[in-house]
Short mmCIF file of C-alpha atoms in Angstrom, two decimals:
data_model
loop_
_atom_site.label_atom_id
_atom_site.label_comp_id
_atom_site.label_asym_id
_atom_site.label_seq_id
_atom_site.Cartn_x
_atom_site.Cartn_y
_atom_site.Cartn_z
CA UNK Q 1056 0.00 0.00 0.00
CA UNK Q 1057 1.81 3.34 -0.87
CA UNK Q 1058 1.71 6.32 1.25
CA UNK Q 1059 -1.82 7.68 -0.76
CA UNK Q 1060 -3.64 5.13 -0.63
CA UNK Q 1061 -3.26 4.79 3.20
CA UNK Q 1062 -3.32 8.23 3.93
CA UNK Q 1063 -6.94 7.71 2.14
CA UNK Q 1064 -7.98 5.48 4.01
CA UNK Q 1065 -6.97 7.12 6.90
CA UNK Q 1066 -9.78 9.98 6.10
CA UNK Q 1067 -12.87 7.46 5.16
CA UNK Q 1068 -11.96 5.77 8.36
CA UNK Q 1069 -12.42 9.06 10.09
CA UNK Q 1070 -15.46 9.89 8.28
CA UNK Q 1071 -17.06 6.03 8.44
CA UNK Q 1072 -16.16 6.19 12.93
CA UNK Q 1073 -17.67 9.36 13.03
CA UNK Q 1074 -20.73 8.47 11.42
CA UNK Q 1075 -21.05 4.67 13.59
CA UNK Q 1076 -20.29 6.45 16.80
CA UNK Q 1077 -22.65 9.83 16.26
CA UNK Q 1078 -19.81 11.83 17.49
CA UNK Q 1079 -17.76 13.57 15.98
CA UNK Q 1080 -15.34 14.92 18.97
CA UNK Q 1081 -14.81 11.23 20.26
CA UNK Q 1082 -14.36 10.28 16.91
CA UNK Q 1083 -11.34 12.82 16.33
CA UNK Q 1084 -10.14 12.17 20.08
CA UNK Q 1085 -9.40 8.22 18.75
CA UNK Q 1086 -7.97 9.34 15.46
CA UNK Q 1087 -5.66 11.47 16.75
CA UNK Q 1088 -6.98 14.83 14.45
CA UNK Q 1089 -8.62 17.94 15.15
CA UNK Q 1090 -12.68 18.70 14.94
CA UNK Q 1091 -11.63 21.43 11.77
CA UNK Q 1092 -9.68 18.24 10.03
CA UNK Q 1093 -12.92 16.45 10.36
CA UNK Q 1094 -14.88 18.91 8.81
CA UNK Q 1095 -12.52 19.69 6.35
CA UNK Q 1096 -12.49 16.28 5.09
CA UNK Q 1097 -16.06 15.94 5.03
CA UNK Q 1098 -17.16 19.12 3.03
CA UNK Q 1099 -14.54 17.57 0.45
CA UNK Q 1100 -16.37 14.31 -0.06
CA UNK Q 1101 -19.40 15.92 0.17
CA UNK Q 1102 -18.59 18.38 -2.68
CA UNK Q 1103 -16.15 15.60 -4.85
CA UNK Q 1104 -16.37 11.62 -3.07
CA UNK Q 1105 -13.91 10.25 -2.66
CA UNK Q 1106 -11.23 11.29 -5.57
CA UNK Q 1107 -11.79 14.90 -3.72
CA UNK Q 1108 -9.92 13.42 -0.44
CA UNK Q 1109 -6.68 12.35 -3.15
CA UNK Q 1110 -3.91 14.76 -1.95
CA UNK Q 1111 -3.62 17.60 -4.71
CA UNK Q 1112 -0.26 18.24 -6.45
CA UNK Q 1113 0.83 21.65 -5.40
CA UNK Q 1114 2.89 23.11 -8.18
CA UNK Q 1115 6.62 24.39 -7.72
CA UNK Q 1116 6.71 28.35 -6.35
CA UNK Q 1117 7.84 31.06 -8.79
CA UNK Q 1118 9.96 32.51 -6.14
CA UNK Q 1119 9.39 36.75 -6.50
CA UNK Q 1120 13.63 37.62 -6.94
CA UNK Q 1121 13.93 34.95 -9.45
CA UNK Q 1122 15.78 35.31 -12.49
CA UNK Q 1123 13.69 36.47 -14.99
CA UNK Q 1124 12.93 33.37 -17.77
CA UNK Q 1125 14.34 35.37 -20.79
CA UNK Q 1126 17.58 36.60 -18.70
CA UNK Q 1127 18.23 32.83 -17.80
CA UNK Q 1128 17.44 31.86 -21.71
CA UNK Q 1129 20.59 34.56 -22.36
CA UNK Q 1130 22.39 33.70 -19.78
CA UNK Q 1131 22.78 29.49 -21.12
CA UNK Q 1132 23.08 30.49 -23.90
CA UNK Q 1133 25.88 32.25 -23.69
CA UNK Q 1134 27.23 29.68 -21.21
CA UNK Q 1135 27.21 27.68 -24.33
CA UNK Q 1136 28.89 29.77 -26.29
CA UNK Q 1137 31.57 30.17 -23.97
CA UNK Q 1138 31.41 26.56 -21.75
CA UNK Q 1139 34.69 27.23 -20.64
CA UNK Q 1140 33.82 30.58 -18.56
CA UNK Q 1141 32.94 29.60 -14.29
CA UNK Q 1142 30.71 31.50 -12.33
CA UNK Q 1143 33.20 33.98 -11.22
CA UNK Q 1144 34.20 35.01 -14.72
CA UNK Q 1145 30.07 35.07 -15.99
CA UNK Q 1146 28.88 38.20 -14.44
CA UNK Q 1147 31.73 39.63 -15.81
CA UNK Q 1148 31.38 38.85 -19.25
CA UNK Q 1149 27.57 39.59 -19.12
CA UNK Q 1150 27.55 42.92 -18.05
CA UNK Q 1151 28.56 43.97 -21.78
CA UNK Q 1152 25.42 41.90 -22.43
CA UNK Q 1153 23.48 44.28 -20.17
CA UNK Q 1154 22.90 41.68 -17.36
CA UNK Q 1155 23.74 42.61 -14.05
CA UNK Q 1156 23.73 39.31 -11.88
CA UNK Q 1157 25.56 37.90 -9.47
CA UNK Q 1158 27.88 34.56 -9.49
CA UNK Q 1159 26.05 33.03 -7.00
CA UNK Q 1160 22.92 33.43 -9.30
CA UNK Q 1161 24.45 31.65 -11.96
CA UNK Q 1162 25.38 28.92 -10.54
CA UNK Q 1163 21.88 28.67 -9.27
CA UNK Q 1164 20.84 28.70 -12.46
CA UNK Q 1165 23.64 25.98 -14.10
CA UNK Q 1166 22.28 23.82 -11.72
CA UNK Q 1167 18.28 24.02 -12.53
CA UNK Q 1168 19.50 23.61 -16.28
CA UNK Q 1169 21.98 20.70 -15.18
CA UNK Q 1170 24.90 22.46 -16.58
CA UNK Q 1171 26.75 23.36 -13.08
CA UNK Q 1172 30.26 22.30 -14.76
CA UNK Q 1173 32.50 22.36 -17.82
CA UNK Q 1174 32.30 19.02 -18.31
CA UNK Q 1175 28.53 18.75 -18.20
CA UNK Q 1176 28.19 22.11 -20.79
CA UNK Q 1177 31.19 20.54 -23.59
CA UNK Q 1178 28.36 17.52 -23.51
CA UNK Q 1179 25.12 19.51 -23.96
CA UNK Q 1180 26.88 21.59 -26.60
CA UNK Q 1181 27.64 18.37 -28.72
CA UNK Q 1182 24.21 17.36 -28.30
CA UNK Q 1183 23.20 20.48 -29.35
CA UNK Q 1184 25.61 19.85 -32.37
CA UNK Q 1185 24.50 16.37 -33.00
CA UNK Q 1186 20.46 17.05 -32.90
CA UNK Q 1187 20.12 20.48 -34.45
CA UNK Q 1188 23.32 21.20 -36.24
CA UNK Q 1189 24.93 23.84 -34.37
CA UNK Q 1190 27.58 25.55 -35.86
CA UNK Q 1191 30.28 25.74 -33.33
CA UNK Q 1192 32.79 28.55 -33.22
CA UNK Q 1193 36.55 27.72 -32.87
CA UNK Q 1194 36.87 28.62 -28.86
CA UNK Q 1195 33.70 25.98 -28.69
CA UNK Q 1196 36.15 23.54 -31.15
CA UNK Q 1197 39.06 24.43 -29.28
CA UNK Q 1198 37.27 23.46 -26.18
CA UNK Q 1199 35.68 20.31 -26.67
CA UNK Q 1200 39.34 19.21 -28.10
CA UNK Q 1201 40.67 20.23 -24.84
CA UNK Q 1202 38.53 18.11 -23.08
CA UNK Q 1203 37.68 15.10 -24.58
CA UNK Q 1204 40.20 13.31 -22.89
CA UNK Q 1205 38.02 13.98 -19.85
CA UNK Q 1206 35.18 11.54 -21.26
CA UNK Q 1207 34.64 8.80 -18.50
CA UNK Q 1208 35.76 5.78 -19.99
CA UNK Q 1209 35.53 2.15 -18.65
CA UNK Q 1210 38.68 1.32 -16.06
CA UNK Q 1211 37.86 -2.61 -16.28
CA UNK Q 1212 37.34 -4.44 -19.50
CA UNK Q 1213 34.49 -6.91 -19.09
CA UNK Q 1214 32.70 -8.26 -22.11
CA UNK Q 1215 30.24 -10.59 -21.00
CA UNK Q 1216 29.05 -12.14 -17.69
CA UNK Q 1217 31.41 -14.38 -16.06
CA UNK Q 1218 34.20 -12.62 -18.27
CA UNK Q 1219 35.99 -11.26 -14.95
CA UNK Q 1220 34.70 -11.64 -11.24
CA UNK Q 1221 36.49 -9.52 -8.28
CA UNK Q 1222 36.53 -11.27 -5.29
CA UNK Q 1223 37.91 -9.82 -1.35
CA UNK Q 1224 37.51 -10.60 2.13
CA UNK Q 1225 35.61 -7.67 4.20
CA UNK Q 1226 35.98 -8.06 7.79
CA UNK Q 1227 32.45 -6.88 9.41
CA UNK Q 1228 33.06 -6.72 13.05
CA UNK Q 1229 32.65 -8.77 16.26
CA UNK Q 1230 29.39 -10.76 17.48
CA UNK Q 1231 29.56 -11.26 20.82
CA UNK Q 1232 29.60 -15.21 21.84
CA UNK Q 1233 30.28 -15.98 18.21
CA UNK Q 1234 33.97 -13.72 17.65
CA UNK Q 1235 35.26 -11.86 14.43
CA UNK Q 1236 32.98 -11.88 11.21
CA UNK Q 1237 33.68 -12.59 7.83
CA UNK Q 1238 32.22 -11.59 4.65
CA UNK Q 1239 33.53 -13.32 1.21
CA UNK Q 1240 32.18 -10.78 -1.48
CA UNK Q 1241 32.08 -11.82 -4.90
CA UNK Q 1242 30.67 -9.14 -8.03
CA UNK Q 1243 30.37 -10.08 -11.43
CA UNK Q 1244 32.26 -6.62 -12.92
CA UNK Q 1245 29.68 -7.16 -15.97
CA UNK Q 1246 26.87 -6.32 -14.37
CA UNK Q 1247 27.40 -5.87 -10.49
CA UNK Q 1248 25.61 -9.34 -9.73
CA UNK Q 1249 26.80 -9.61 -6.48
CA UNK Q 1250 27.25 -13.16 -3.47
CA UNK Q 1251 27.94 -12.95 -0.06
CA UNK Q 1252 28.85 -15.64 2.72
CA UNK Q 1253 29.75 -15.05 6.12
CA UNK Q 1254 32.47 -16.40 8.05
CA UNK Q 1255 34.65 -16.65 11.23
CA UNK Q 1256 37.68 -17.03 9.56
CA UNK Q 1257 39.82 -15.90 7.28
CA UNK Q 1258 41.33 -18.79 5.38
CA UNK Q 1259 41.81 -20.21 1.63
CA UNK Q 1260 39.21 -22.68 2.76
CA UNK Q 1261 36.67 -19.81 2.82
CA UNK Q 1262 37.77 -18.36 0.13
CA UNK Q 1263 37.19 -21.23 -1.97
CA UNK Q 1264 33.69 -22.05 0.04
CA UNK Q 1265 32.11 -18.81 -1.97
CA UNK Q 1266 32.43 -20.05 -5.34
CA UNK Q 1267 31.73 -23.62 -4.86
CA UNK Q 1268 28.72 -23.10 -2.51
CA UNK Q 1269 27.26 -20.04 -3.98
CA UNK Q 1270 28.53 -18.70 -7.25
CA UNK Q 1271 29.76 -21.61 -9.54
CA UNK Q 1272 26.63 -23.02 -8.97
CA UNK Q 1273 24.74 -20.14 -10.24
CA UNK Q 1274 26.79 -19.59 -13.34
CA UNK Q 1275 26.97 -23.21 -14.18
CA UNK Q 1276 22.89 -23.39 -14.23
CA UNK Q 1277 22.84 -21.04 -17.29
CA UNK Q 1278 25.74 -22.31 -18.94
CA UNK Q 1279 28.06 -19.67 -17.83
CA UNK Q 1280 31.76 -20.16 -18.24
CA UNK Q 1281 33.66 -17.79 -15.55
CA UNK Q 1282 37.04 -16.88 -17.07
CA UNK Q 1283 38.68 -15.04 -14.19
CA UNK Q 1284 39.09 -14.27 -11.08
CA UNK Q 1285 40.63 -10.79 -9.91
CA UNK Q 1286 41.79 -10.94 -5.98
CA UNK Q 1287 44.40 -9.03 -3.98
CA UNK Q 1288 47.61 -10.04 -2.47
CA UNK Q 1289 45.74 -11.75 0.43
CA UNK Q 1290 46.70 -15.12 2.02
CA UNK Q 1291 43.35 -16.45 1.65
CA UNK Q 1292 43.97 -15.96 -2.50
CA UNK Q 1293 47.63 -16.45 -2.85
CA UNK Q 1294 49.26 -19.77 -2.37
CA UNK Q 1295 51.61 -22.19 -3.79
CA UNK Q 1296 49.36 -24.10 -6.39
CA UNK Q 1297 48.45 -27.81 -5.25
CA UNK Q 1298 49.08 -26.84 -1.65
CA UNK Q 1299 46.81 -23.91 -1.43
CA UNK Q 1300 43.17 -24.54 -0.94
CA UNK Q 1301 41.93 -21.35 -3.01
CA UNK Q 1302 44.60 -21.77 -6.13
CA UNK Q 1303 43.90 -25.44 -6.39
CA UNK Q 1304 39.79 -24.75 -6.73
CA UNK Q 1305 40.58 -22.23 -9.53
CA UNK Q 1306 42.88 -24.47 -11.52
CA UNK Q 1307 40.33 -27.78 -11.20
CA UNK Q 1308 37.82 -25.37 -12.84
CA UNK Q 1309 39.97 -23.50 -15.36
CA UNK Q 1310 39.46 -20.29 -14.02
CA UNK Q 1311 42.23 -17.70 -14.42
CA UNK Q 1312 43.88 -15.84 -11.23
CA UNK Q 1313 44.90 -12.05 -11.61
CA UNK Q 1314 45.95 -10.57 -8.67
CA UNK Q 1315 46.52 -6.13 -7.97
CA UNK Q 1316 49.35 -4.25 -7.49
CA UNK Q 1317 50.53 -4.28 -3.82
CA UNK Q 1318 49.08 -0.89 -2.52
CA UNK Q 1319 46.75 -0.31 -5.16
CA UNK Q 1320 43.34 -1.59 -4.14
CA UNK Q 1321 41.33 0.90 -6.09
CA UNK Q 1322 42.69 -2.09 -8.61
CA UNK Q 1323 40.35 -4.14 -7.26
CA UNK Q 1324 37.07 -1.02 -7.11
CA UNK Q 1325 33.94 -3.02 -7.63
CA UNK Q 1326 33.99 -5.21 -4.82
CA UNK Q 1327 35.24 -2.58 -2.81
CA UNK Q 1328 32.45 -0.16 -3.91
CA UNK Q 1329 30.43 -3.55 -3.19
CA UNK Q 1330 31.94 -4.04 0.40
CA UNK Q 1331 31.24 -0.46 1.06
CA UNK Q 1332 27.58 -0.64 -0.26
CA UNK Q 1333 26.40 -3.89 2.24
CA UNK Q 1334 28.30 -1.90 4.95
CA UNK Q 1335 26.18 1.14 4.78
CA UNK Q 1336 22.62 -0.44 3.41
CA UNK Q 1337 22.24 -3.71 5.47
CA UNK Q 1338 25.13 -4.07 8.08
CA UNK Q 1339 24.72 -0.28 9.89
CA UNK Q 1340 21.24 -1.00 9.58
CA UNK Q 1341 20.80 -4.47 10.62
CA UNK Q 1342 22.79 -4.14 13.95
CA UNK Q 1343 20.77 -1.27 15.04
CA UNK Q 1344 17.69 -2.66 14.03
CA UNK Q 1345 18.23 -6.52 15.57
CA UNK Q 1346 20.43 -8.55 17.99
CA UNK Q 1347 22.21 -11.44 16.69
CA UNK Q 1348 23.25 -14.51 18.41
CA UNK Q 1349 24.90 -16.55 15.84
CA UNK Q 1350 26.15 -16.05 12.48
CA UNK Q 1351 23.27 -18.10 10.71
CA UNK Q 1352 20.74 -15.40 11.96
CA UNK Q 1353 22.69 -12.87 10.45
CA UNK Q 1354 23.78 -14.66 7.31
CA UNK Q 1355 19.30 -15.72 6.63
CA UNK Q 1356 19.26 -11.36 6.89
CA UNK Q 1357 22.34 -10.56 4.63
CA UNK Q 1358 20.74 -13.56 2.20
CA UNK Q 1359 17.39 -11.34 1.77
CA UNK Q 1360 19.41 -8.23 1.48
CA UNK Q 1361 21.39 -9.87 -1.31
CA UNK Q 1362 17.83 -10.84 -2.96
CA UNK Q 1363 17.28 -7.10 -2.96
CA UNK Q 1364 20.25 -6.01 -4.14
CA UNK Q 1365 20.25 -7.91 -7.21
CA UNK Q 1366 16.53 -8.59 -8.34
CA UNK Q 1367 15.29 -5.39 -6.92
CA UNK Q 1368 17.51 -2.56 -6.24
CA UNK Q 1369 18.35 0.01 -9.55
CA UNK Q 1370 22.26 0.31 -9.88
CA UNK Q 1371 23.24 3.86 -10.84
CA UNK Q 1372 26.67 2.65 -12.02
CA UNK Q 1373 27.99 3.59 -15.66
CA UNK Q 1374 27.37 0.28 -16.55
CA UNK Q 1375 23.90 -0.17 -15.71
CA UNK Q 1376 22.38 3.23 -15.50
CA UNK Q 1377 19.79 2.39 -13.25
CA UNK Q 1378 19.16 -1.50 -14.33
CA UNK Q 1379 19.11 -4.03 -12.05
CA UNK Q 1380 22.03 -6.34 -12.20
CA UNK Q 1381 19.66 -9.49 -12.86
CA UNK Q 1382 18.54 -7.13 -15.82
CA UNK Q 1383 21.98 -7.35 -17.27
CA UNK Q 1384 22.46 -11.04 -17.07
CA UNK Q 1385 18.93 -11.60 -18.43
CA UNK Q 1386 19.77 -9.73 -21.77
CA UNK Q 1387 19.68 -12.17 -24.50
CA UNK Q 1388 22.39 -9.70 -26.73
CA UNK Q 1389 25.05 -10.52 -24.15
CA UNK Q 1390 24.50 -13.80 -22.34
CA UNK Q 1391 25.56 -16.94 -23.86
CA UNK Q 1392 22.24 -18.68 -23.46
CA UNK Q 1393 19.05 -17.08 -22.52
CA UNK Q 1394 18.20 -16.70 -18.35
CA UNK Q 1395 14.92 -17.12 -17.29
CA UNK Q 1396 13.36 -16.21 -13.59
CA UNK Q 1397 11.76 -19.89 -13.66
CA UNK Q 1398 16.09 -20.88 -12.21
CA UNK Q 1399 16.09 -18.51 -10.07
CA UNK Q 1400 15.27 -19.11 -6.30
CA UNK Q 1401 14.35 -16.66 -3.74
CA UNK Q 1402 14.46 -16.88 -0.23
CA UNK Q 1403 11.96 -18.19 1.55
CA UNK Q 1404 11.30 -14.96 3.82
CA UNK Q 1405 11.57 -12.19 0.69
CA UNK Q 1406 8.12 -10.94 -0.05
#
């Protein structure tokens, strides 16, 4: 039920109590409102039923000292003209334009037309270009050159799903009667499908529990082949081949092992964005919210969460631009064969 429809029924309660009891203070004493809400409410469903008691869309004020809409017209469009120019420099340059305004109002007015930096201008003046076949001027050509270096470009290669999956150990925090806590992350760099497994240690045993419990399973039911796995220098990941738990797993499946730089784990940015997203949307949540007594309690939670974050939650990423990651791996032009929701299991306690 979203906020407007309960907030509706809300008022035909009111109205339906006060009728039953034939009072209308004791009525508005139980619902919590005042006698003038009451009657408010009613001379609106008398005059309209009920779509008159639907909360009315208030349009945005026209604030009195705004910017005149022909001055702001004048004023983007000679931001275009000159994209280089910041809000210091604009006032300037406009008062032999015959605009007196101040930099503060520009900027004000950059951001209402989503064109608060240089970057964001250079693009709306090639669109401008590319739609309507603008001719640009040579400080506009000289400009974009300038800049197009400054284009954000994808740091990671990945060409399909399964092409490369980053992989770290997160260390959440202490549970008291259970000791430290453990959380394998695994993300797909495709499309930001993401797993997650707890743990209470830190070993290559754990390490190699993740992909044989949770994801290889996954990618094998659609025919999936993962081609590599991207780690840091941890101990959990790096080993001497036959004897190490972790190294052996990846060479009886044929998966590839690429490890960072030492020092460099930006290397290694999606699962750390990932790591830093479960952190601030379940974990600070969840602890507040609930008391845990053992790490299958929590592990049930971070499952649903999990659920959410790839079936239901829109990724803002430049990859997905506000897709969800199953959306990605369920696009026929890039999988290898075709997924379907039918293989797909929730979790028993995800609505």
């Amino acid at each position: 039920m979203t906020p407007q429809e309960m907030l509706l029924k809300h008022k035909l309660s009111l109205l339906q109590l006060a009728e039953q009891l034939q009072n209308i203070r004791a009525a508005c004493k139980m619902m919590g409102v005042s006698r003038q809400h009451y009657y408010d409410i009613k001379e609106r469903f008398e005059q309209a039923g009920v779509s008159g008691l639907h909360e009315k869309e208030r349009q945005p004020p026209r604030m009195p000292n705004q910017t005149p809409q022909d001055i702001e017209e004048r004023i983007i469009e000679y931001s275009l003209k000159h994209p280089t120019y910041g809000k210091d420099r604009m006032p300037l340059q406009l008062r032999f334009e015959g605009i007196i305004i101040s930099s503060s109002s520009v900027e004000r007015i950059w951001k209402r037309y989503h064109l608060e930096n240089r970057f964001k201008r250079l693009l709306k003046l090639e669109e401008l270009h590319k739609q309507q076949g603008m001719i640009l001027s040579d400080e506009q050509i000289q400009a974009l050159l300038e800049h197009v270096g400054q284009v954000p470009v994808e740091h990671v290669f990945s060409r399909y799903p399964g092409y490369l999956l980053c992989q770290d150990t997160f260390e959440v925090g202490h549970i008291k009667g259970v000791g430290k806590i453990y959380m394998q992350a695994v993300v797909d760099t495709y499309g930001s499908f993401g797993f997650a497994k707890l743990y209470t240690s830190k070993m290559p045993t754990t390490a190699a529990d993740i992909l044989i419990d949770r994801v290889l399973p996954f990618y094998m039911a659609f025919d999936i082949p993962i081609r590599r796995m991207l780690t840091d220098n941890g101990g959990e990941f790096c080993g001497k081949g036959f004897k190490h738990d972790y190294e052996l797993m990846l060479q009886i499946f044929g998966i590839e092992h690429s490890r960072i730089r030492v020092g460099m784990p930006q290397t290694n940015g999606f699962v750390e964005r990932f790591n830093r997203t479960v952190l601030e949307e379940f974990f600070c949540v969840a602890f507040r919210k609930k008391w845990y007594y053992s790490l299958e309690e929590l592990q049930t939670d971070l499952d649903t969460f999990m659920w959410h974050y790839n079936f239901q939650r829109p990724h803002s990423g430049y990859r997905l631009n506000g897709k969800r990651p199953i959306e990605v791996l369920l696009d026929k032009t890039t999988c290898p064969k075709r997924l379907t929701y039918d293989k797909i299991d929730a979790p028993t306690n995800v609505e």
